Amino acid sequence: MLRHSPGFRPFRGAGLFDRIGGQPTVDRLVDALYDGFENDELLRPLFPRDLADGRAMQKLFFAEWLGGPHRYSEQAYGSLLHRHESVPVTRAVAGRWLWHFRQALSATVAAEDDRWTILDQAHSLALALVNRSSPAAGERRQHVALHGVGGRVVKRATDLARRGDVAGVDAALAEEPDLLIPTYAGAIMQEAALAGRADVVGSLLRHGVGADTPFRLQVGVVGRAYERVVFATPLCVARLKRRPSVESLLLEAGAREDVFTSAFLGDHSSLVRTLEDEPDLARSPDPAVDVLDITPVDHAVAGGQVEALRVLLGHIAAPWDGGARALRGAAEHGSVPMVELLLDHGADATRIGVGRWVLHPELAPLLAGSGASIDSSGSWIGAACTGNQARKDDPDYVRALLRYGARADDRRTGEPGRTSGVEALNATALHYAAKAGFLRTIEVLLEHGADPRALDSRGHTPLDWLETAARSVPRAAVRELLASQGSTKIGFE
Ligand code: HEM
């Protein structure tokens, strides 16, 4: 069910989202659901220590799934299947999840009819997510996963596949049969196809791995996680890397051409042919990401295919409600023609959010002219002023963000009333930049009026944050700069 359109967006156009009370009801529903998980001995260990991010994402997800705005699809990249395959979901676990969901529905959705309609769909989904049999008494084993300890076994198998070690891959599969679960098998297959290892691909096909098993492909290095990937079939990656022997093997095994591959690779003639037969495919959701609304338009953008994008948009009536994700992708590519095409087609620039588009000499004014700006939620602080994810001191980026709407005294907020997580600290850009030791960023912030005495929600100043900085941070220089309040310039190079 999860991989096919019927399971996709069951409530779209049904008016359910508005009928039950819109986003405030969905927020209460998710809060009630997560409050239930917090105290559940069976479910709680399956979730991360901090539930705040999960809650926030689920609010976006359930709003979209219940027929509301498409915000989740703009920010997520995985399928529900992928998201849950590293969570050991037994029938008992699914039953418990559903029990909490039912309680949460009873507490928040007034009409009984609506509650049953929603529960019915959630029930099918929860059962479709069952991926483990119940453990035997006393059994404790490390489950295969894409990340963490369970991810090592997948990493080993993908390394073997990349090196073309057929015997090694066969042995890994014999040792850990869970590697044949589509998510992991897809990862191994993709690695083999990318590297042109026809022998490994042949062996995986003989093990019963589907010729069309998709897996996420990294398509960029900048932007947020969900902007850097697209799901691609083995045939798609074999063509991308020009691996003819892998391609013919897959085609012999029944691999199918699809509109997402044509869009991503810019295969013009195949795209035109496909759309002549079925014009609606231009905006059909990618079944590889089940509940997400990711269409061939997003694939064309991910592949940087301007002409494919033009062809696809030609089959979609304007104005069109999608496009915010594609617009962000096109902007991250720095592609003026793609951004122009999307804006002409009605893509909503006001939803583009934080990104390096602010630095682009043509795109920044183009997008700003269509309503794009950096909002005051302080999400720009996370993107530009923290030392996380190997970010570097980037004063030009910060200056450009400030030019397009960010303010030096913005606080990194988040959900109102949140009591945990970084956002609850309600700190300023200067707090984060001080802790990261970003001297040039601090200087820009001070020039723009940032207050070095600002307090976070615990009463701490940027100087207090500096005390908790990594040892590599040049504390004396940061201290001096903060004390100068921007009036004294010092050299940093
Ligand atoms: C069957 C029992 C289920 C269990 C045990 C379960 C458990 C989990 C866990 C542990 C996560 C990861 C949370 C995190 O990293 O913060 C997750 C994510 C998620 N779950 Fe479930 N889940 C179940 C069913 C469902 C169902 C039926 C739906 C949809 C109706 C759903 C929707 C989601 C979504 C959308 C996410 C990802 C949120 C994000 O993008 O961060 N889950 N689930």
XYZ file of C-alpha atoms and ligand atoms in Angstrom:
536
model
C 0.000 0.000 0.000
C 2.710 2.426 0.957
C 4.390 2.337 -2.407
C 1.259 3.040 -4.429
C -0.815 6.060 -5.096
C -3.987 4.871 -3.313
C -2.166 5.107 0.031
C -1.005 8.540 -0.918
C -2.924 11.466 0.443
C -6.228 9.717 1.163
C -7.864 12.897 2.484
C -6.831 15.359 -0.204
C -9.745 17.485 -1.330
C -12.104 15.935 1.226
C -12.278 19.051 3.419
C -11.312 16.974 6.443
C -8.430 19.185 7.578
C -10.624 22.284 7.839
C -13.580 20.360 9.234
C -11.626 19.045 12.216
C -10.292 22.523 13.036
C -7.143 22.889 10.912
C -3.624 23.204 12.273
C -4.554 23.900 15.933
C -6.394 20.568 16.104
C -3.542 18.749 14.376
C -1.085 20.293 16.847
C -3.174 19.094 19.771
C -3.506 15.651 18.186
C 0.258 15.257 17.784
C 0.947 16.623 21.263
C -1.503 14.142 22.745
C 0.061 11.326 20.697
C 3.587 12.179 21.788
C 2.522 12.663 25.420
C 1.261 9.091 25.192
C 4.572 7.834 23.747
C 6.566 9.620 26.482
C 5.195 7.356 29.160
C 5.006 4.132 27.195
C 7.631 1.556 28.127
C 7.327 -0.299 24.827
C 7.358 2.700 22.468
C 9.487 5.302 24.256
C 12.823 3.483 23.713
C 12.190 3.469 19.956
C 12.186 7.279 19.781
C 15.166 9.640 20.155
C 15.941 11.152 23.560
C 14.632 14.549 22.548
C 11.147 14.326 21.071
C 10.858 18.006 20.185
C 11.993 17.774 16.548
C 9.869 14.678 16.020
C 6.798 16.486 17.351
C 7.377 19.469 15.092
C 7.820 17.326 11.982
C 4.792 15.184 12.830
C 2.649 18.306 13.070
C 3.637 19.172 9.527
C 3.160 15.590 8.392
C -0.297 15.035 9.868
C -1.513 18.405 8.611
C -0.502 17.452 5.073
C -1.726 13.887 5.329
C -5.120 15.024 6.595
C -5.505 17.241 3.545
C -3.872 20.482 4.780
C -0.923 22.485 3.415
C 2.050 20.698 1.835
C 4.650 21.796 4.342
C 5.935 18.348 5.228
C 6.695 17.479 1.606
C 8.654 20.698 1.356
C 10.973 19.607 4.143
C 11.247 15.842 4.147
C 12.911 13.481 1.735
C 12.402 9.947 2.963
C 9.475 7.623 2.585
C 7.524 6.348 5.575
C 8.938 2.925 4.778
C 12.517 4.191 4.954
C 11.815 6.257 8.028
C 10.500 3.208 9.865
C 12.675 0.401 8.600
C 15.267 1.050 11.262
C 12.511 1.118 13.887
C 11.683 -2.455 14.904
C 7.903 -2.419 14.379
C 6.287 -5.664 15.478
C 2.512 -6.183 15.397
C 2.461 -5.493 19.130
C 4.320 -2.209 18.623
C 1.968 -1.165 15.799
C -1.006 -2.064 18.024
C 0.343 0.095 20.824
C 1.021 3.003 18.447
C -2.563 2.735 17.200
C -3.912 2.636 20.733
C -2.212 5.967 21.483
C -3.382 7.380 18.182
C -6.939 6.447 18.987
C -6.708 8.087 22.431
C -5.248 11.206 20.872
C -8.039 11.317 18.274
C -10.709 10.936 20.948
C -9.226 13.839 22.868
C -8.967 16.189 19.912
C -11.304 15.400 16.990
C -14.925 16.089 17.831
C -16.934 14.212 15.179
C -17.032 10.449 15.576
C -17.329 9.898 11.807
C -14.136 11.828 11.212
C -12.343 9.921 13.951
C -13.246 6.606 12.337
C -12.257 7.747 8.855
C -8.840 8.844 10.095
C -8.292 5.801 12.282
C -9.156 3.487 9.424
C -6.394 4.919 7.206
C -3.874 5.076 10.066
C -4.647 1.468 10.861
C -3.728 0.303 7.349
C -0.575 2.386 7.392
C 0.547 1.165 10.809
C 0.096 -2.454 9.755
C 1.954 -1.826 6.502
C 4.861 -0.572 8.597
C 5.230 -3.840 10.542
C 8.721 -4.996 9.606
C 9.774 -7.497 12.294
C 8.312 -10.641 13.715
C 7.924 -10.652 17.492
C 11.229 -11.496 19.178
C 11.553 -14.882 20.833
C 11.588 -14.762 24.632
C 14.877 -13.267 25.850
C 16.075 -12.464 22.314
C 18.101 -9.277 22.055
C 19.712 -8.503 18.770
C 21.065 -5.481 17.058
C 18.765 -4.580 14.199
C 20.068 -3.577 10.832
C 19.620 0.157 10.265
C 20.912 2.837 7.940
C 22.531 4.710 10.806
C 24.182 3.980 14.137
C 25.542 0.602 15.166
C 23.030 -1.251 12.975
C 24.294 0.803 10.041
C 27.773 -0.772 10.091
C 26.582 -3.943 8.467
C 24.918 -1.957 5.657
C 28.032 0.159 5.214
C 30.187 -2.970 4.930
C 27.886 -4.464 2.324
C 27.762 -1.249 0.270
C 31.579 -1.004 0.408
C 31.843 -4.578 -0.875
C 29.334 -3.792 -3.630
C 31.280 -0.707 -4.694
C 34.484 -2.733 -4.917
C 32.729 -5.401 -6.983
C 33.330 -8.139 -4.420
C 30.515 -10.552 -5.334
C 31.614 -13.267 -2.914
C 31.835 -10.717 -0.103
C 28.331 -9.376 -0.812
C 26.925 -12.924 -0.991
C 28.546 -13.775 2.352
C 27.166 -10.577 3.934
C 23.659 -11.457 2.734
C 23.974 -14.990 4.073
C 25.132 -13.677 7.433
C 22.455 -10.968 7.708
C 19.288 -11.771 5.741
C 17.731 -8.441 6.842
C 20.020 -6.823 4.260
C 17.447 -8.006 1.732
C 14.798 -5.665 3.231
C 14.150 -3.278 0.292
C 15.705 -0.216 1.932
C 19.058 -1.886 2.553
C 18.980 -3.946 -0.625
C 18.273 -0.698 -2.486
C 21.330 0.907 -0.871
C 23.587 -1.998 -1.886
C 22.132 -2.162 -5.395
C 22.602 1.559 -5.893
C 26.233 1.401 -4.868
C 26.879 -1.467 -7.292
C 25.049 0.295 -10.133
C 26.879 3.581 -9.537
C 30.232 1.798 -9.645
C 29.270 -0.248 -12.715
C 29.612 -3.586 -10.886
C 27.454 -5.737 -13.149
C 28.441 -8.942 -11.324
C 27.169 -7.633 -8.011
C 23.983 -6.289 -9.616
C 23.424 -9.715 -11.232
C 23.928 -11.469 -7.916
C 21.503 -9.128 -6.111
C 18.891 -9.731 -8.814
C 19.341 -13.485 -8.318
C 18.779 -12.971 -4.597
C 15.401 -11.533 -5.518
C 16.167 -7.816 -5.142
C 13.759 -5.944 -7.441
C 15.292 -4.339 -10.528
C 13.434 -1.110 -9.723
C 14.254 -0.894 -5.995
C 14.833 2.827 -5.417
C 17.201 4.380 -2.955
C 18.094 7.944 -2.124
C 20.806 9.430 -4.272
C 22.937 12.291 -3.113
C 22.590 15.011 -5.732
C 24.136 17.990 -4.008
C 26.441 19.026 -1.237
C 24.901 22.330 -0.210
C 21.540 23.039 1.328
C 19.629 21.142 3.925
C 19.523 17.339 4.112
C 16.224 17.075 2.288
C 17.477 19.256 -0.547
C 20.483 17.116 -1.275
C 18.775 13.869 -2.174
C 16.308 12.416 -4.605
C 15.151 8.821 -4.858
C 16.467 7.062 -7.930
C 16.115 3.578 -9.370
C 19.173 1.448 -10.227
C 18.438 2.050 -13.927
C 18.492 5.789 -13.342
C 21.886 5.743 -11.612
C 23.349 3.316 -14.178
C 22.380 5.763 -16.935
C 23.602 8.728 -14.944
C 27.047 7.149 -14.637
C 26.944 5.575 -18.115
C 27.198 1.954 -17.040
C 25.863 0.126 -20.121
C 26.494 -3.403 -18.819
C 24.524 -2.692 -15.642
C 21.817 -0.974 -17.674
C 21.258 -3.940 -19.975
C 21.276 -6.376 -17.069
C 18.587 -4.353 -15.303
C 16.473 -4.013 -18.452
C 16.679 -7.782 -19.029
C 15.481 -8.242 -15.448
C 12.418 -6.106 -16.204
C 13.517 -2.678 -14.981
C 11.053 -0.061 -16.188
C 11.492 3.369 -17.690
C 9.773 5.975 -15.553
C 8.942 9.644 -15.779
C 11.089 10.505 -12.738
C 14.192 9.038 -14.370
C 13.489 10.852 -17.657
C 13.020 14.115 -15.783
C 16.144 13.705 -13.647
C 18.368 12.729 -16.567
C 16.797 15.210 -18.977
C 15.809 12.476 -21.430
C 13.786 14.794 -23.593
C 12.318 12.409 -26.167
C 11.219 9.859 -23.600
C 9.689 12.598 -21.448
C 7.730 14.079 -24.343
C 6.524 10.608 -25.396
C 5.450 9.702 -21.864
C 3.593 12.961 -21.317
C 1.842 12.720 -24.686
C 0.299 9.457 -23.482
C -0.340 10.554 -19.906
C -0.063 14.307 -19.312
C -1.050 13.963 -15.638
C 2.215 12.189 -14.933
C 3.871 15.634 -14.926
C 2.585 16.141 -11.399
C 2.288 12.580 -10.183
C 3.836 11.787 -6.805
C 6.950 9.631 -6.728
C 5.888 6.230 -5.346
C 9.424 5.725 -3.977
C 8.649 8.272 -1.274
C 5.111 7.045 -0.598
C 3.329 9.802 1.342
C 5.480 12.704 0.174
C 4.370 14.969 -2.621
C 7.531 14.827 -4.700
C 6.907 15.007 -8.415
C 8.920 14.815 -11.669
C 9.280 18.600 -11.375
C 11.450 18.050 -8.287
C 13.448 15.389 -10.140
C 14.101 17.709 -13.096
C 15.298 20.392 -10.684
C 17.497 17.915 -8.773
C 19.092 16.893 -12.076
C 19.542 20.536 -13.143
C 17.492 19.836 -16.313
C 16.074 23.141 -17.525
C 14.464 21.764 -20.699
C 12.856 18.852 -18.869
C 11.478 21.336 -16.348
C 10.038 23.446 -19.170
C 8.353 20.385 -20.726
C 6.886 19.286 -17.402
C 5.563 22.724 -16.479
C 3.980 22.889 -19.912
C 1.738 20.051 -18.753
C 0.778 21.620 -15.434
C -1.886 24.291 -15.348
C -0.740 27.548 -13.735
C -1.120 28.828 -11.095
C -0.127 25.744 -9.261
C 0.050 25.141 -5.550
C 3.277 23.106 -5.539
C 6.686 24.400 -6.352
C 8.116 25.753 -3.106
C 10.463 22.802 -2.751
C 11.422 22.894 -6.433
C 12.046 26.632 -6.215
C 14.387 26.147 -3.284
C 16.202 23.384 -5.158
C 16.551 25.547 -8.278
C 17.873 28.404 -6.158
C 20.390 26.111 -4.443
C 21.537 25.070 -7.937
C 22.025 28.768 -8.650
C 19.947 28.296 -11.800
C 18.362 31.544 -12.965
C 16.426 29.903 -15.852
C 14.920 27.258 -13.566
C 13.941 29.829 -10.950
C 12.378 32.021 -13.651
C 10.403 29.113 -15.087
C 9.081 28.177 -11.653
C 8.176 31.751 -10.705
C 6.406 32.250 -14.044
C 4.405 29.177 -13.228
C 3.279 30.568 -9.886
C 5.732 28.908 -7.474
C 5.439 30.673 -4.134
C 8.671 32.554 -3.375
C 7.439 33.609 0.058
C 7.979 30.030 1.261
C 11.570 29.669 0.118
C 13.032 30.279 3.575
C 16.695 30.450 4.518
C 19.220 29.562 1.850
C 22.301 30.672 0.003
C 20.061 32.276 -2.619
C 20.615 35.503 -0.656
C 24.215 35.529 -1.925
C 23.399 35.144 -5.610
C 23.692 38.459 -7.481
C 20.809 37.727 -9.895
C 18.670 35.290 -7.939
C 18.509 37.248 -4.706
C 16.843 40.353 -6.209
C 14.685 38.155 -8.482
C 13.375 36.104 -5.573
C 13.076 39.063 -3.217
C 11.068 40.859 -5.929
C 8.639 37.923 -5.816
C 8.257 38.114 -2.053
C 11.113 35.946 -0.742
C 12.614 37.053 2.548
C 14.211 35.689 5.696
C 11.630 35.520 8.453
C 12.087 36.441 12.085
C 11.912 32.872 13.441
C 15.695 32.928 13.691
C 16.052 29.771 11.601
C 18.800 31.662 9.735
C 20.849 31.564 12.940
C 20.939 27.761 12.832
C 22.019 27.877 9.194
C 24.732 30.508 9.477
C 25.903 31.137 13.036
C 26.472 27.732 14.604
C 29.599 25.663 14.235
C 27.470 22.542 13.643
C 28.052 20.312 10.634
C 31.510 21.716 10.021
C 30.131 25.176 9.174
C 32.698 27.897 8.797
C 32.729 31.543 9.760
C 30.916 33.048 6.758
C 30.365 36.786 7.263
C 29.260 37.348 3.648
C 26.412 34.885 4.104
C 25.339 36.536 7.358
C 25.507 39.992 5.772
C 23.362 38.803 2.852
C 20.824 37.216 5.207
C 20.602 40.522 7.069
C 20.093 42.319 3.755
C 17.109 40.109 2.910
C 15.065 40.280 6.085
C 17.026 38.749 8.956
C 17.618 41.052 11.909
C 20.649 41.061 14.164
C 18.447 40.813 17.266
C 16.335 37.871 15.990
C 16.171 34.948 18.347
C 16.340 31.325 17.393
C 12.856 30.474 18.540
C 10.826 27.558 17.330
C 7.558 26.314 18.546
C 5.971 28.506 21.178
C 6.039 26.932 24.609
C 8.725 24.456 23.730
C 10.576 23.432 26.852
C 13.499 21.500 25.435
C 15.845 21.588 22.482
C 18.043 24.420 21.243
C 15.110 26.604 20.240
C 13.848 26.723 23.821
C 17.061 28.586 24.699
C 15.731 31.560 22.786
C 19.245 32.765 22.116
C 20.507 35.380 19.657
C 22.841 34.954 16.721
C 25.595 36.453 18.835
C 25.270 33.666 21.431
C 25.791 31.049 18.748
C 28.538 32.919 16.906
C 30.415 33.467 20.188
C 30.264 29.785 21.018
C 31.390 28.854 17.502
C 34.211 31.417 17.647
C 33.071 33.059 14.383
C 34.980 36.313 14.754
C 34.050 37.883 11.435
C 30.396 36.947 11.863
C 30.432 38.519 15.328
C 31.795 41.672 13.811
C 29.031 41.813 11.192
C 26.382 41.195 13.852
C 27.754 43.949 16.075
C 27.864 46.346 13.116
C 24.171 45.612 12.611
C 23.306 46.421 16.200
C 23.409 43.027 17.922
C 23.476 43.404 21.700
C 26.412 41.613 23.408
C 24.492 41.748 26.706
C 21.424 39.943 25.354
C 20.196 37.151 27.630
C 18.940 33.748 26.586
C 16.019 32.106 28.393
C 18.373 30.972 31.168
C 19.783 34.442 31.682
C 23.078 33.696 29.909
C 24.985 36.170 27.727
C 27.066 35.430 24.607
C 30.141 35.618 26.871
C 28.663 32.868 29.059
C 28.185 30.762 25.943
C 31.802 31.337 25.042
C 32.787 29.567 28.272
C 31.238 26.357 26.915
C 32.967 26.631 23.526
C 35.298 23.999 22.104
C 38.975 24.359 22.968
C 39.877 25.397 19.435
C 37.778 28.593 19.737
C 39.953 31.745 20.084
C 38.366 32.846 23.359
C 40.488 35.920 24.017
C 39.757 37.372 20.582
C 36.009 36.703 20.906
C 35.981 38.257 24.372
C 37.798 41.338 23.140
C 35.438 41.745 20.211
C 32.328 41.393 22.335
C 33.713 43.872 24.862
C 34.382 46.370 22.082
C 30.689 46.240 21.080
C 31.724 46.563 17.513
C 33.426 49.926 17.988
C 36.960 48.612 17.674
C 37.969 46.661 14.618
C 40.688 44.039 14.924
C 42.379 41.911 12.294
C 41.506 38.250 12.176
C 43.204 36.744 9.203
C 3.389 1.344 13.570
C 3.930 1.910 14.625
C 4.839 3.099 14.531
C 5.994 3.284 15.230
C 6.558 2.362 16.283
C 6.558 4.515 14.802
C 7.747 5.041 15.273
C 8.417 6.087 14.726
C 9.746 6.515 15.092
C 10.612 5.890 16.177
C 10.060 7.563 14.309
C 11.370 8.358 14.313
C 11.158 9.562 15.201
C 12.314 10.550 15.187
O 13.391 10.288 14.613
O 12.104 11.619 15.767
C 8.930 7.793 13.438
C 8.875 8.788 12.491
C 7.754 9.056 11.765
N 6.540 8.423 11.807
Fe 6.128 6.752 12.823
N 5.749 5.071 13.857
C 4.679 4.248 13.647
C 3.621 4.468 12.785
C 3.428 5.580 12.035
C 2.272 5.848 11.221
C 1.062 4.916 11.059
C 2.485 7.041 10.624
C 1.596 7.803 9.684
C 0.277 7.820 9.774
C 3.781 7.524 11.064
C 4.377 8.688 10.665
C 5.676 9.028 10.933
C 6.375 10.119 10.294
C 5.806 11.061 9.248
C 7.665 10.132 10.813
C 8.823 11.042 10.423
C 8.773 12.387 11.060
C 10.006 13.172 10.586
O 10.106 13.468 9.381
O 10.861 13.478 11.420
N 4.316 6.615 11.919
N 7.954 6.895 13.719
